[in-house]
mmCIF file with all atom_site columns, C-alpha atoms in Angstrom:
data_model
loop_
_atom_site.group_PDB
_atom_site.id
_atom_site.type_symbol
_atom_site.label_atom_id
_atom_site.label_alt_id
_atom_site.label_comp_id
_atom_site.label_asym_id
_atom_site.label_entity_id
_atom_site.label_seq_id
_atom_site.pdbx_PDB_ins_code
_atom_site.Cartn_x
_atom_site.Cartn_y
_atom_site.Cartn_z
_atom_site.occupancy
_atom_site.B_iso_or_equiv
_atom_site.pdbx_formal_charge
_atom_site.auth_seq_id
_atom_site.auth_comp_id
_atom_site.auth_asym_id
_atom_site.auth_atom_id
_atom_site.pdbx_PDB_model_num
ATOM 1   C CA . ARG M 1 1   ? 58.482 61.069 20.929 1.00 0.00 ? 5   ARG M CA 1
ATOM 2   C CA . LYS M 1 2   ? 54.198 59.748 20.259 1.00 0.00 ? 6   LYS M CA 1
ATOM 3   C CA . GLU M 1 3   ? 52.207 60.504 17.654 1.00 0.00 ? 7   GLU M CA 1
ATOM 4   C CA . VAL M 1 4   ? 49.170 61.542 19.764 1.00 0.00 ? 8   VAL M CA 1
ATOM 5   C CA . GLU M 1 5   ? 49.663 63.205 23.040 1.00 0.00 ? 9   GLU M CA 1
ATOM 6   C CA . GLN M 1 6   ? 47.302 63.228 25.606 1.00 0.00 ? 10  GLN M CA 1
ATOM 7   C CA . ASP M 1 7   ? 46.882 64.641 29.518 1.00 0.00 ? 11  ASP M CA 1
ATOM 8   C CA . PRO M 1 8   ? 46.136 60.870 30.718 1.00 0.00 ? 12  PRO M CA 1
ATOM 9   C CA . GLY M 1 9   ? 44.004 62.582 33.940 1.00 0.00 ? 13  GLY M CA 1
ATOM 10  C CA . PRO M 1 10  ? 41.730 61.898 36.051 1.00 0.00 ? 14  PRO M CA 1
ATOM 11  C CA . PHE M 1 11  ? 40.660 65.886 35.782 1.00 0.00 ? 15  PHE M CA 1
ATOM 12  C CA . ASN M 1 12  ? 37.789 65.096 39.452 1.00 0.00 ? 16  ASN M CA 1
ATOM 13  C CA . VAL M 1 13  ? 34.526 67.588 38.431 1.00 0.00 ? 17  VAL M CA 1
ATOM 14  C CA . PRO M 1 14  ? 31.500 68.645 40.139 1.00 0.00 ? 18  PRO M CA 1
ATOM 15  C CA . GLU M 1 15  ? 28.263 67.831 38.561 1.00 0.00 ? 19  GLU M CA 1
ATOM 16  C CA . GLY M 1 16  ? 28.087 71.431 35.518 1.00 0.00 ? 20  GLY M CA 1
ATOM 17  C CA . ALA M 1 17  ? 30.988 72.263 35.847 1.00 0.00 ? 21  ALA M CA 1
ATOM 18  C CA . THR M 1 18  ? 33.213 73.270 32.376 1.00 0.00 ? 22  THR M CA 1
ATOM 19  C CA . VAL M 1 19  ? 36.317 70.802 31.554 1.00 0.00 ? 23  VAL M CA 1
ATOM 20  C CA . ALA M 1 20  ? 38.012 71.327 28.430 1.00 0.00 ? 24  ALA M CA 1
ATOM 21  C CA . PHE M 1 21  ? 40.803 68.367 27.489 1.00 0.00 ? 25  PHE M CA 1
ATOM 22  C CA . ASN M 1 22  ? 43.835 68.782 25.250 1.00 0.00 ? 26  ASN M CA 1
ATOM 23  C CA . CYS M 1 23  ? 45.693 66.887 22.756 1.00 0.00 ? 27  CYS M CA 1
ATOM 24  C CA . THR M 1 24  ? 48.988 67.756 20.138 1.00 0.00 ? 28  THR M CA 1
ATOM 25  C CA . TYR M 1 25  ? 50.268 65.622 17.426 1.00 0.00 ? 29  TYR M CA 1
ATOM 26  C CA . SER M 1 26  ? 53.247 64.993 16.005 1.00 0.00 ? 30  SER M CA 1
ATOM 27  C CA . ASN M 1 27  ? 52.845 64.741 11.892 1.00 0.00 ? 31  ASN M CA 1
ATOM 28  C CA . SER M 1 28  ? 52.125 67.645 10.014 1.00 0.00 ? 32  SER M CA 1
ATOM 29  C CA . ALA M 1 29  ? 50.319 65.868 7.482  1.00 0.00 ? 33  ALA M CA 1
ATOM 30  C CA . SER M 1 30  ? 47.190 64.532 9.817  1.00 0.00 ? 34  SER M CA 1
ATOM 31  C CA . GLN M 1 31  ? 44.353 65.262 7.278  1.00 0.00 ? 35  GLN M CA 1
ATOM 32  C CA . SER M 1 32  ? 40.797 64.595 10.118 1.00 0.00 ? 36  SER M CA 1
ATOM 33  C CA . PHE M 1 33  ? 41.429 64.725 13.392 1.00 0.00 ? 37  PHE M CA 1
ATOM 34  C CA . PHE M 1 34  ? 38.367 62.937 15.808 1.00 0.00 ? 38  PHE M CA 1
ATOM 35  C CA . TRP M 1 35  ? 37.005 63.354 19.913 1.00 0.00 ? 39  TRP M CA 1
ATOM 36  C CA . TYR M 1 36  ? 36.197 59.191 20.970 1.00 0.00 ? 40  TYR M CA 1
ATOM 37  C CA . ARG M 1 37  ? 35.002 58.206 24.136 1.00 0.00 ? 41  ARG M CA 1
ATOM 38  C CA . GLN M 1 38  ? 35.506 54.536 25.319 1.00 0.00 ? 42  GLN M CA 1
ATOM 39  C CA . ASP M 1 39  ? 33.338 54.017 28.763 1.00 0.00 ? 43  ASP M CA 1
ATOM 40  C CA . CYS M 1 40  ? 35.075 51.412 31.209 1.00 0.00 ? 44  CYS M CA 1
ATOM 41  C CA . ARG M 1 41  ? 35.733 48.032 30.396 1.00 0.00 ? 45  ARG M CA 1
ATOM 42  C CA . LYS M 1 42  ? 34.041 48.503 26.521 1.00 0.00 ? 46  LYS M CA 1
ATOM 43  C CA . GLU M 1 43  ? 34.987 50.128 23.440 1.00 0.00 ? 47  GLU M CA 1
ATOM 44  C CA . PRO M 1 44  ? 35.403 52.947 21.786 1.00 0.00 ? 48  PRO M CA 1
ATOM 45  C CA . LYS M 1 45  ? 32.662 55.338 20.260 1.00 0.00 ? 49  LYS M CA 1
ATOM 46  C CA . LEU M 1 46  ? 32.936 58.639 17.810 1.00 0.00 ? 50  LEU M CA 1
ATOM 47  C CA . LEU M 1 47  ? 31.717 61.397 20.402 1.00 0.00 ? 51  LEU M CA 1
ATOM 48  C CA . MET M 1 48  ? 32.440 64.613 16.876 1.00 0.00 ? 52  MET M CA 1
ATOM 49  C CA . SER M 1 49  ? 34.695 64.854 13.874 1.00 0.00 ? 53  SER M CA 1
ATOM 50  C CA . VAL M 1 50  ? 37.407 68.172 14.709 1.00 0.00 ? 54  VAL M CA 1
ATOM 51  C CA . TYR M 1 51  ? 36.840 71.143 12.389 1.00 0.00 ? 55  TYR M CA 1
ATOM 52  C CA . SER M 1 52  ? 39.212 73.603 10.461 1.00 0.00 ? 56  SER M CA 1
ATOM 53  C CA . SER M 1 53  ? 36.642 76.232 11.958 1.00 0.00 ? 57  SER M CA 1
ATOM 54  C CA . GLY M 1 54  ? 35.845 73.933 15.446 1.00 0.00 ? 58  GLY M CA 1
ATOM 55  C CA . ASN M 1 55  ? 32.700 72.726 15.850 1.00 0.00 ? 59  ASN M CA 1
ATOM 56  C CA . GLU M 1 56  ? 29.998 71.694 18.006 1.00 0.00 ? 60  GLU M CA 1
ATOM 57  C CA . ASP M 1 57  ? 27.642 69.460 19.360 1.00 0.00 ? 61  ASP M CA 1
ATOM 58  C CA . GLY M 1 58  ? 25.372 70.138 22.119 1.00 0.00 ? 62  GLY M CA 1
ATOM 59  C CA . ARG M 1 59  ? 27.673 70.502 25.909 1.00 0.00 ? 63  ARG M CA 1
ATOM 60  C CA . PHE M 1 60  ? 30.014 69.969 23.207 1.00 0.00 ? 64  PHE M CA 1
ATOM 61  C CA . THR M 1 61  ? 32.818 71.567 21.446 1.00 0.00 ? 65  THR M CA 1
ATOM 62  C CA . ALA M 1 62  ? 36.116 71.156 19.117 1.00 0.00 ? 66  ALA M CA 1
ATOM 63  C CA . GLN M 1 63  ? 38.298 73.078 18.424 1.00 0.00 ? 67  GLN M CA 1
ATOM 64  C CA . LEU M 1 64  ? 42.105 72.370 15.814 1.00 0.00 ? 68  LEU M CA 1
ATOM 65  C CA . ASN M 1 65  ? 44.639 74.226 15.078 1.00 0.00 ? 69  ASN M CA 1
ATOM 66  C CA . ARG M 1 66  ? 47.057 73.662 12.395 1.00 0.00 ? 70  ARG M CA 1
ATOM 67  C CA . ALA M 1 67  ? 49.698 75.887 13.061 1.00 0.00 ? 71  ALA M CA 1
ATOM 68  C CA . SER M 1 68  ? 50.050 74.600 16.739 1.00 0.00 ? 72  SER M CA 1
ATOM 69  C CA . GLN M 1 69  ? 49.205 70.718 15.595 1.00 0.00 ? 73  GLN M CA 1
ATOM 70  C CA . TYR M 1 70  ? 46.705 70.835 18.771 1.00 0.00 ? 74  TYR M CA 1
ATOM 71  C CA . ILE M 1 71  ? 42.873 69.842 19.582 1.00 0.00 ? 75  ILE M CA 1
ATOM 72  C CA . SER M 1 72  ? 40.410 70.370 21.893 1.00 0.00 ? 76  SER M CA 1
ATOM 73  C CA . LEU M 1 73  ? 37.603 68.794 23.521 1.00 0.00 ? 77  LEU M CA 1
ATOM 74  C CA . LEU M 1 74  ? 35.766 71.263 25.540 1.00 0.00 ? 78  LEU M CA 1
ATOM 75  C CA . ILE M 1 75  ? 32.610 70.312 27.813 1.00 0.00 ? 79  ILE M CA 1
ATOM 76  C CA . ARG M 1 76  ? 29.891 72.286 29.496 1.00 0.00 ? 80  ARG M CA 1
ATOM 77  C CA . ASP M 1 77  ? 27.373 71.442 31.903 1.00 0.00 ? 81  ASP M CA 1
ATOM 78  C CA . SER M 1 78  ? 29.067 68.698 33.115 1.00 0.00 ? 82  SER M CA 1
ATOM 79  C CA . LYS M 1 79  ? 26.765 65.483 33.198 1.00 0.00 ? 83  LYS M CA 1
ATOM 80  C CA . LEU M 1 80  ? 27.505 62.232 35.607 1.00 0.00 ? 84  LEU M CA 1
ATOM 81  C CA . SER M 1 81  ? 27.083 60.899 32.534 1.00 0.00 ? 85  SER M CA 1
ATOM 82  C CA . ASP M 1 82  ? 30.058 61.452 31.414 1.00 0.00 ? 86  ASP M CA 1
ATOM 83  C CA . SER M 1 83  ? 32.824 60.004 32.938 1.00 0.00 ? 87  SER M CA 1
ATOM 84  C CA . ALA M 1 84  ? 34.889 58.181 31.162 1.00 0.00 ? 88  ALA M CA 1
ATOM 85  C CA . THR M 1 85  ? 38.128 58.297 28.757 1.00 0.00 ? 89  THR M CA 1
ATOM 86  C CA . TYR M 1 86  ? 37.942 60.486 26.364 1.00 0.00 ? 90  TYR M CA 1
ATOM 87  C CA . LEU M 1 87  ? 40.315 59.493 22.730 1.00 0.00 ? 91  LEU M CA 1
ATOM 88  C CA . CYS M 1 88  ? 41.529 61.792 20.717 1.00 0.00 ? 92  CYS M CA 1
ATOM 89  C CA . VAL M 1 89  ? 42.036 60.345 16.777 1.00 0.00 ? 93  VAL M CA 1
ATOM 90  C CA . VAL M 1 90  ? 44.390 60.849 14.159 1.00 0.00 ? 94  VAL M CA 1
ATOM 91  C CA . ARG M 1 91  ? 43.997 59.787 10.988 1.00 0.00 ? 95  ARG M CA 1
ATOM 92  C CA . GLY M 1 92  ? 48.143 59.877 9.725  1.00 0.00 ? 96  GLY M CA 1
ATOM 93  C CA . THR M 1 93  ? 49.471 59.155 6.726  1.00 0.00 ? 97  THR M CA 1
ATOM 94  C CA . GLY M 1 94  ? 48.177 56.495 4.676  1.00 0.00 ? 98  GLY M CA 1
ATOM 95  C CA . PHE M 1 95  ? 44.917 54.573 3.918  1.00 0.00 ? 99  PHE M CA 1
ATOM 96  C CA . GLN M 1 96  ? 42.304 55.759 6.874  1.00 0.00 ? 100 GLN M CA 1
ATOM 97  C CA . LYS M 1 97  ? 44.973 54.684 9.241  1.00 0.00 ? 101 LYS M CA 1
ATOM 98  C CA . LEU M 1 98  ? 43.990 56.420 11.937 1.00 0.00 ? 102 LEU M CA 1
ATOM 99  C CA . VAL M 1 99  ? 46.013 57.064 15.685 1.00 0.00 ? 103 VAL M CA 1
ATOM 100 C CA . PHE M 1 100 ? 44.998 57.337 19.044 1.00 0.00 ? 104 PHE M CA 1
ATOM 101 C CA . GLY M 1 101 ? 46.278 59.110 22.046 1.00 0.00 ? 105 GLY M CA 1
ATOM 102 C CA . THR M 1 102 ? 46.253 57.352 25.639 1.00 0.00 ? 106 THR M CA 1
ATOM 103 C CA . GLY M 1 103 ? 43.273 59.112 26.524 1.00 0.00 ? 107 GLY M CA 1
ATOM 104 C CA . THR M 1 104 ? 41.451 61.213 29.154 1.00 0.00 ? 108 THR M CA 1
ATOM 105 C CA . ARG M 1 105 ? 40.497 60.146 33.093 1.00 0.00 ? 109 ARG M CA 1
ATOM 106 C CA . LEU M 1 106 ? 36.772 61.728 32.898 1.00 0.00 ? 110 LEU M CA 1
ATOM 107 C CA . LEU M 1 107 ? 35.644 61.444 36.254 1.00 0.00 ? 111 LEU M CA 1
ATOM 108 C CA . VAL M 1 108 ? 32.061 64.440 36.930 1.00 0.00 ? 112 VAL M CA 1
ATOM 109 C CA . SER M 1 109 ? 30.862 63.393 41.269 1.00 0.00 ? 113 SER M CA 1
ATOM 110 C CA . PRO M 1 110 ? 27.563 64.881 41.880 1.00 0.00 ? 114 PRO M CA 1
ATOM 111 C CA . ASP K 2 1   ? 22.080 45.861 11.453 1.00 0.00 ? 145 ASP K CA 1
ATOM 112 C CA . ALA K 2 2   ? 25.007 43.225 13.534 1.00 0.00 ? 146 ALA K CA 1
ATOM 113 C CA . GLY K 2 3   ? 28.265 46.020 14.735 1.00 0.00 ? 147 GLY K CA 1
ATOM 114 C CA . VAL K 2 4   ? 30.773 44.087 14.864 1.00 0.00 ? 148 VAL K CA 1
ATOM 115 C CA . ILE K 2 5   ? 30.833 41.097 15.805 1.00 0.00 ? 149 ILE K CA 1
ATOM 116 C CA . GLN K 2 6   ? 34.202 38.969 17.847 1.00 0.00 ? 150 GLN K CA 1
ATOM 117 C CA . SER K 2 7   ? 34.994 35.749 19.404 1.00 0.00 ? 151 SER K CA 1
ATOM 118 C CA . PRO K 2 8   ? 35.793 34.306 22.542 1.00 0.00 ? 152 PRO K CA 1
ATOM 119 C CA . ARG K 2 9   ? 34.872 38.165 24.864 1.00 0.00 ? 153 ARG K CA 1
ATOM 120 C CA . HIS K 2 10  ? 36.998 36.601 27.676 1.00 0.00 ? 154 HIS K CA 1
ATOM 121 C CA . GLU K 2 11  ? 39.787 34.132 27.409 1.00 0.00 ? 155 GLU K CA 1
ATOM 122 C CA . VAL K 2 12  ? 42.829 32.400 29.762 1.00 0.00 ? 156 VAL K CA 1
ATOM 123 C CA . THR K 2 13  ? 45.202 31.059 28.529 1.00 0.00 ? 157 THR K CA 1
ATOM 124 C CA . GLU K 2 14  ? 48.719 29.219 29.537 1.00 0.00 ? 158 GLU K CA 1
ATOM 125 C CA . MET K 2 15  ? 52.120 30.978 28.350 1.00 0.00 ? 159 MET K CA 1
ATOM 126 C CA . GLY K 2 16  ? 52.998 29.027 25.579 1.00 0.00 ? 160 GLY K CA 1
ATOM 127 C CA . GLN K 2 17  ? 49.273 27.365 23.766 1.00 0.00 ? 161 GLN K CA 1
ATOM 128 C CA . GLU K 2 18  ? 47.925 28.832 21.534 1.00 0.00 ? 162 GLU K CA 1
ATOM 129 C CA . VAL K 2 19  ? 45.386 31.524 20.243 1.00 0.00 ? 163 VAL K CA 1
ATOM 130 C CA . THR K 2 20  ? 42.661 32.776 17.839 1.00 0.00 ? 164 THR K CA 1
ATOM 131 C CA . LEU K 2 21  ? 40.930 36.119 17.899 1.00 0.00 ? 165 LEU K CA 1
ATOM 132 C CA . ARG K 2 22  ? 37.714 36.594 15.449 1.00 0.00 ? 166 ARG K CA 1
ATOM 133 C CA . CYS K 2 23  ? 35.977 38.798 14.091 1.00 0.00 ? 167 CYS K CA 1
ATOM 134 C CA . LYS K 2 24  ? 32.780 39.121 11.662 1.00 0.00 ? 168 LYS K CA 1
ATOM 135 C CA . PRO K 2 25  ? 33.521 43.179 10.565 1.00 0.00 ? 169 PRO K CA 1
ATOM 136 C CA . ILE K 2 26  ? 29.960 44.768 9.814  1.00 0.00 ? 170 ILE K CA 1
ATOM 137 C CA . SER K 2 27  ? 28.203 44.055 6.392  1.00 0.00 ? 171 SER K CA 1
ATOM 138 C CA . GLY K 2 28  ? 29.341 46.533 3.435  1.00 0.00 ? 172 GLY K CA 1
ATOM 139 C CA . HIS K 2 29  ? 32.703 47.550 5.326  1.00 0.00 ? 173 HIS K CA 1
ATOM 140 C CA . ASN K 2 30  ? 35.730 47.447 3.393  1.00 0.00 ? 174 ASN K CA 1
ATOM 141 C CA . SER K 2 31  ? 38.390 48.189 5.907  1.00 0.00 ? 175 SER K CA 1
ATOM 142 C CA . LEU K 2 32  ? 38.616 46.544 9.346  1.00 0.00 ? 176 LEU K CA 1
ATOM 143 C CA . PHE K 2 33  ? 41.482 47.339 12.293 1.00 0.00 ? 177 PHE K CA 1
ATOM 144 C CA . TRP K 2 34  ? 42.530 45.086 14.224 1.00 0.00 ? 178 TRP K CA 1
ATOM 145 C CA . TYR K 2 35  ? 43.732 47.066 17.279 1.00 0.00 ? 179 TYR K CA 1
ATOM 146 C CA . ARG K 2 36  ? 45.213 45.371 20.905 1.00 0.00 ? 180 ARG K CA 1
ATOM 147 C CA . GLN K 2 37  ? 44.390 48.039 24.474 1.00 0.00 ? 181 GLN K CA 1
ATOM 148 C CA . THR K 2 38  ? 47.044 48.037 27.450 1.00 0.00 ? 182 THR K CA 1
ATOM 149 C CA . MET K 2 39  ? 46.766 50.529 30.606 1.00 0.00 ? 183 MET K CA 1
ATOM 150 C CA . MET K 2 40  ? 50.845 51.370 29.560 1.00 0.00 ? 184 MET K CA 1
ATOM 151 C CA . ARG K 2 41  ? 50.555 51.943 25.489 1.00 0.00 ? 185 ARG K CA 1
ATOM 152 C CA . GLY K 2 42  ? 46.560 51.987 25.112 1.00 0.00 ? 186 GLY K CA 1
ATOM 153 C CA . LEU K 2 43  ? 45.105 51.164 21.215 1.00 0.00 ? 187 LEU K CA 1
ATOM 154 C CA . GLU K 2 44  ? 47.975 50.154 19.270 1.00 0.00 ? 188 GLU K CA 1
ATOM 155 C CA . LEU K 2 45  ? 46.556 48.759 15.846 1.00 0.00 ? 189 LEU K CA 1
ATOM 156 C CA . LEU K 2 46  ? 47.857 45.868 15.089 1.00 0.00 ? 190 LEU K CA 1
ATOM 157 C CA . ILE K 2 47  ? 47.120 45.447 11.310 1.00 0.00 ? 191 ILE K CA 1
ATOM 158 C CA . TYR K 2 48  ? 44.391 46.933 8.855  1.00 0.00 ? 192 TYR K CA 1
ATOM 159 C CA . PHE K 2 49  ? 43.042 44.871 5.632  1.00 0.00 ? 193 PHE K CA 1
ATOM 160 C CA . ASN K 2 50  ? 41.190 46.221 2.831  1.00 0.00 ? 194 ASN K CA 1
ATOM 161 C CA . ASN K 2 51  ? 38.959 45.101 0.484  1.00 0.00 ? 195 ASN K CA 1
ATOM 162 C CA . ASN K 2 52  ? 41.080 41.465 2.256  1.00 0.00 ? 196 ASN K CA 1
ATOM 163 C CA . VAL K 2 53  ? 44.388 42.544 1.760  1.00 0.00 ? 197 VAL K CA 1
ATOM 164 C CA . PRO K 2 54  ? 46.610 43.219 4.075  1.00 0.00 ? 198 PRO K CA 1
ATOM 165 C CA . ILE K 2 55  ? 47.678 47.555 3.801  1.00 0.00 ? 199 ILE K CA 1
ATOM 166 C CA . ASP K 2 56  ? 50.071 47.541 6.905  1.00 0.00 ? 200 ASP K CA 1
ATOM 167 C CA . ASP K 2 57  ? 50.622 44.915 9.154  1.00 0.00 ? 201 ASP K CA 1
ATOM 168 C CA . SER K 2 58  ? 53.591 46.913 10.938 1.00 0.00 ? 202 SER K CA 1
ATOM 169 C CA . GLY K 2 59  ? 52.363 47.947 13.682 1.00 0.00 ? 203 GLY K CA 1
ATOM 170 C CA . MET K 2 60  ? 52.185 43.553 14.145 1.00 0.00 ? 204 MET K CA 1
ATOM 171 C CA . PRO K 2 61  ? 54.485 42.782 17.673 1.00 0.00 ? 205 PRO K CA 1
ATOM 172 C CA . GLU K 2 62  ? 56.113 39.754 16.164 1.00 0.00 ? 206 GLU K CA 1
ATOM 173 C CA . ASP K 2 63  ? 56.894 36.850 14.363 1.00 0.00 ? 207 ASP K CA 1
ATOM 174 C CA . ARG K 2 64  ? 54.677 34.819 16.611 1.00 0.00 ? 208 ARG K CA 1
ATOM 175 C CA . PHE K 2 65  ? 51.082 37.337 15.704 1.00 0.00 ? 209 PHE K CA 1
ATOM 176 C CA . SER K 2 66  ? 49.901 36.863 11.691 1.00 0.00 ? 210 SER K CA 1
ATOM 177 C CA . ALA K 2 67  ? 46.018 37.756 11.567 1.00 0.00 ? 211 ALA K CA 1
ATOM 178 C CA . LYS K 2 68  ? 44.605 36.225 7.980  1.00 0.00 ? 212 LYS K CA 1
ATOM 179 C CA . MET K 2 69  ? 40.799 37.756 6.028  1.00 0.00 ? 213 MET K CA 1
ATOM 180 C CA . PRO K 2 70  ? 39.861 34.862 4.071  1.00 0.00 ? 214 PRO K CA 1
ATOM 181 C CA . ASN K 2 71  ? 36.620 36.631 2.771  1.00 0.00 ? 215 ASN K CA 1
ATOM 182 C CA . ALA K 2 72  ? 35.322 40.153 3.469  1.00 0.00 ? 216 ALA K CA 1
ATOM 183 C CA . SER K 2 73  ? 32.869 38.245 6.958  1.00 0.00 ? 217 SER K CA 1
ATOM 184 C CA . PHE K 2 74  ? 35.646 37.463 8.345  1.00 0.00 ? 218 PHE K CA 1
ATOM 185 C CA . SER K 2 75  ? 39.035 37.841 10.119 1.00 0.00 ? 219 SER K CA 1
ATOM 186 C CA . THR K 2 76  ? 41.689 36.244 12.236 1.00 0.00 ? 220 THR K CA 1
ATOM 187 C CA . LEU K 2 77  ? 44.019 36.955 14.800 1.00 0.00 ? 221 LEU K CA 1
ATOM 188 C CA . LYS K 2 78  ? 46.315 34.095 15.780 1.00 0.00 ? 222 LYS K CA 1
ATOM 189 C CA . ILE K 2 79  ? 49.404 34.098 18.796 1.00 0.00 ? 223 ILE K CA 1
ATOM 190 C CA . GLN K 2 80  ? 52.013 31.409 18.954 1.00 0.00 ? 224 GLN K CA 1
ATOM 191 C CA . PRO K 2 81  ? 52.915 31.181 20.765 1.00 0.00 ? 225 PRO K CA 1
ATOM 192 C CA . SER K 2 82  ? 51.015 32.873 23.469 1.00 0.00 ? 226 SER K CA 1
ATOM 193 C CA . GLU K 2 83  ? 53.459 35.084 25.769 1.00 0.00 ? 227 GLU K CA 1
ATOM 194 C CA . PRO K 2 84  ? 52.106 36.846 29.561 1.00 0.00 ? 228 PRO K CA 1
ATOM 195 C CA . ARG K 2 85  ? 52.310 40.488 28.230 1.00 0.00 ? 229 ARG K CA 1
ATOM 196 C CA . ASP K 2 86  ? 50.559 39.140 25.439 1.00 0.00 ? 230 ASP K CA 1
ATOM 197 C CA . SER K 2 87  ? 48.079 40.121 28.129 1.00 0.00 ? 231 SER K CA 1
ATOM 198 C CA . ALA K 2 88  ? 45.598 42.740 26.475 1.00 0.00 ? 232 ALA K CA 1
ATOM 199 C CA . VAL K 2 89  ? 42.689 43.748 24.693 1.00 0.00 ? 233 VAL K CA 1
ATOM 200 C CA . TYR K 2 90  ? 41.891 43.357 21.809 1.00 0.00 ? 234 TYR K CA 1
ATOM 201 C CA . PHE K 2 91  ? 39.926 45.038 19.291 1.00 0.00 ? 235 PHE K CA 1
ATOM 202 C CA . CYS K 2 92  ? 38.201 44.420 16.028 1.00 0.00 ? 236 CYS K CA 1
ATOM 203 C CA . ALA K 2 93  ? 36.683 47.499 13.726 1.00 0.00 ? 237 ALA K CA 1
ATOM 204 C CA . SER K 2 94  ? 35.202 48.291 10.682 1.00 0.00 ? 238 SER K CA 1
ATOM 205 C CA . SER K 2 95  ? 34.963 50.908 8.536  1.00 0.00 ? 239 SER K CA 1
ATOM 206 C CA . PRO K 2 96  ? 33.150 51.798 4.890  1.00 0.00 ? 240 PRO K CA 1
ATOM 207 C CA . GLN K 2 97  ? 35.235 52.889 1.922  1.00 0.00 ? 241 GLN K CA 1
ATOM 208 C CA . GLY K 2 98  ? 35.542 56.141 1.498  1.00 0.00 ? 242 GLY K CA 1
ATOM 209 C CA . GLY K 2 99  ? 33.489 56.989 4.895  1.00 0.00 ? 243 GLY K CA 1
ATOM 210 C CA . THR K 2 100 ? 33.943 59.924 7.458  1.00 0.00 ? 244 THR K CA 1
ATOM 211 C CA . GLY K 2 101 ? 36.941 58.004 8.709  1.00 0.00 ? 245 GLY K CA 1
ATOM 212 C CA . GLU K 2 102 ? 34.939 56.602 11.533 1.00 0.00 ? 246 GLU K CA 1
ATOM 213 C CA . LEU K 2 103 ? 35.987 53.487 12.786 1.00 0.00 ? 247 LEU K CA 1
ATOM 214 C CA . PHE K 2 104 ? 33.451 50.415 14.239 1.00 0.00 ? 248 PHE K CA 1
ATOM 215 C CA . PHE K 2 105 ? 34.099 48.877 17.448 1.00 0.00 ? 249 PHE K CA 1
ATOM 216 C CA . GLY K 2 106 ? 33.403 45.521 18.523 1.00 0.00 ? 250 GLY K CA 1
ATOM 217 C CA . GLU K 2 107 ? 33.106 44.618 22.133 1.00 0.00 ? 251 GLU K CA 1
ATOM 218 C CA . GLY K 2 108 ? 36.486 42.998 22.094 1.00 0.00 ? 252 GLY K CA 1
ATOM 219 C CA . SER K 2 109 ? 38.362 39.956 23.661 1.00 0.00 ? 253 SER K CA 1
ATOM 220 C CA . ARG K 2 110 ? 40.656 39.914 26.793 1.00 0.00 ? 254 ARG K CA 1
ATOM 221 C CA . LEU K 2 111 ? 43.007 38.318 26.722 1.00 0.00 ? 255 LEU K CA 1
ATOM 222 C CA . THR K 2 112 ? 45.134 36.596 30.084 1.00 0.00 ? 256 THR K CA 1
ATOM 223 C CA . VAL K 2 113 ? 48.378 34.660 29.195 1.00 0.00 ? 257 VAL K CA 1
ATOM 224 C CA . LEU K 2 114 ? 49.223 32.944 32.963 1.00 0.00 ? 258 LEU K CA 1
#
C-alpha cells in the first residue's frame, strides 16, 4: 500500500463550481500534513498546511481526520487559474521527510 | 532572493552515458532534497541531506545513482551509467532548519535517456 494515496482524476468542473479532493495516508504516526499545487511542467509549491482543527485560506479549506487517516481539500468558486495538479503531502517519520501523493488533476473550464 | 537553482534544465543523452545534475539551495537552508518525478510513480524522494550530511538515501534506486553535497551551497546527483528508465524530471528542494516543513523546489532538470 502506498504511503499517501489520491484519486488521480482528472476532475473536470465549470468555473464557479465547488470541488473536493481526498487523500488517505497509511502511517498513523504522521505529524504534519500539506497540500501542494503543481502547474503543468512546473515545480510543486506549497498551497497550504493542514491543521487538526481544519483551516481555511480564502476559497480553500483543508481538513484532517486523524482517526480515519484522511485529508481533504475543498475549493469553492473555482477559477480557471485553479487548473493544476494538487499534491497531498505527509511528513512521515524521520527528519523532515515529506512523502508526496501522486496528485489529483483539476481542470476548470469556462 | 534567489530560489533553488538547478542545472541543466533539460538534458538528452544516450544510454550508458554519465549524467550529472546540479543544485544550489537557498542560502541559509540546512536541508536539501533530491526528488524524481514520473507520470507513473509521482514524486519520489531519492535522498536528503541535513547540514551537508546524507540522512536518508533509501530512495536511491541502485548503485548507478550517487549524490554529494560538498558544501552548504552545492549538491550533485550523478547517474552512471544512465538507462532509458531513468528518464524523468529531477527536482532539488531545500528547507530551513526548524522550518514549518515547507519545501522550496527548483524548476527541475528534465532528463531524457535514449
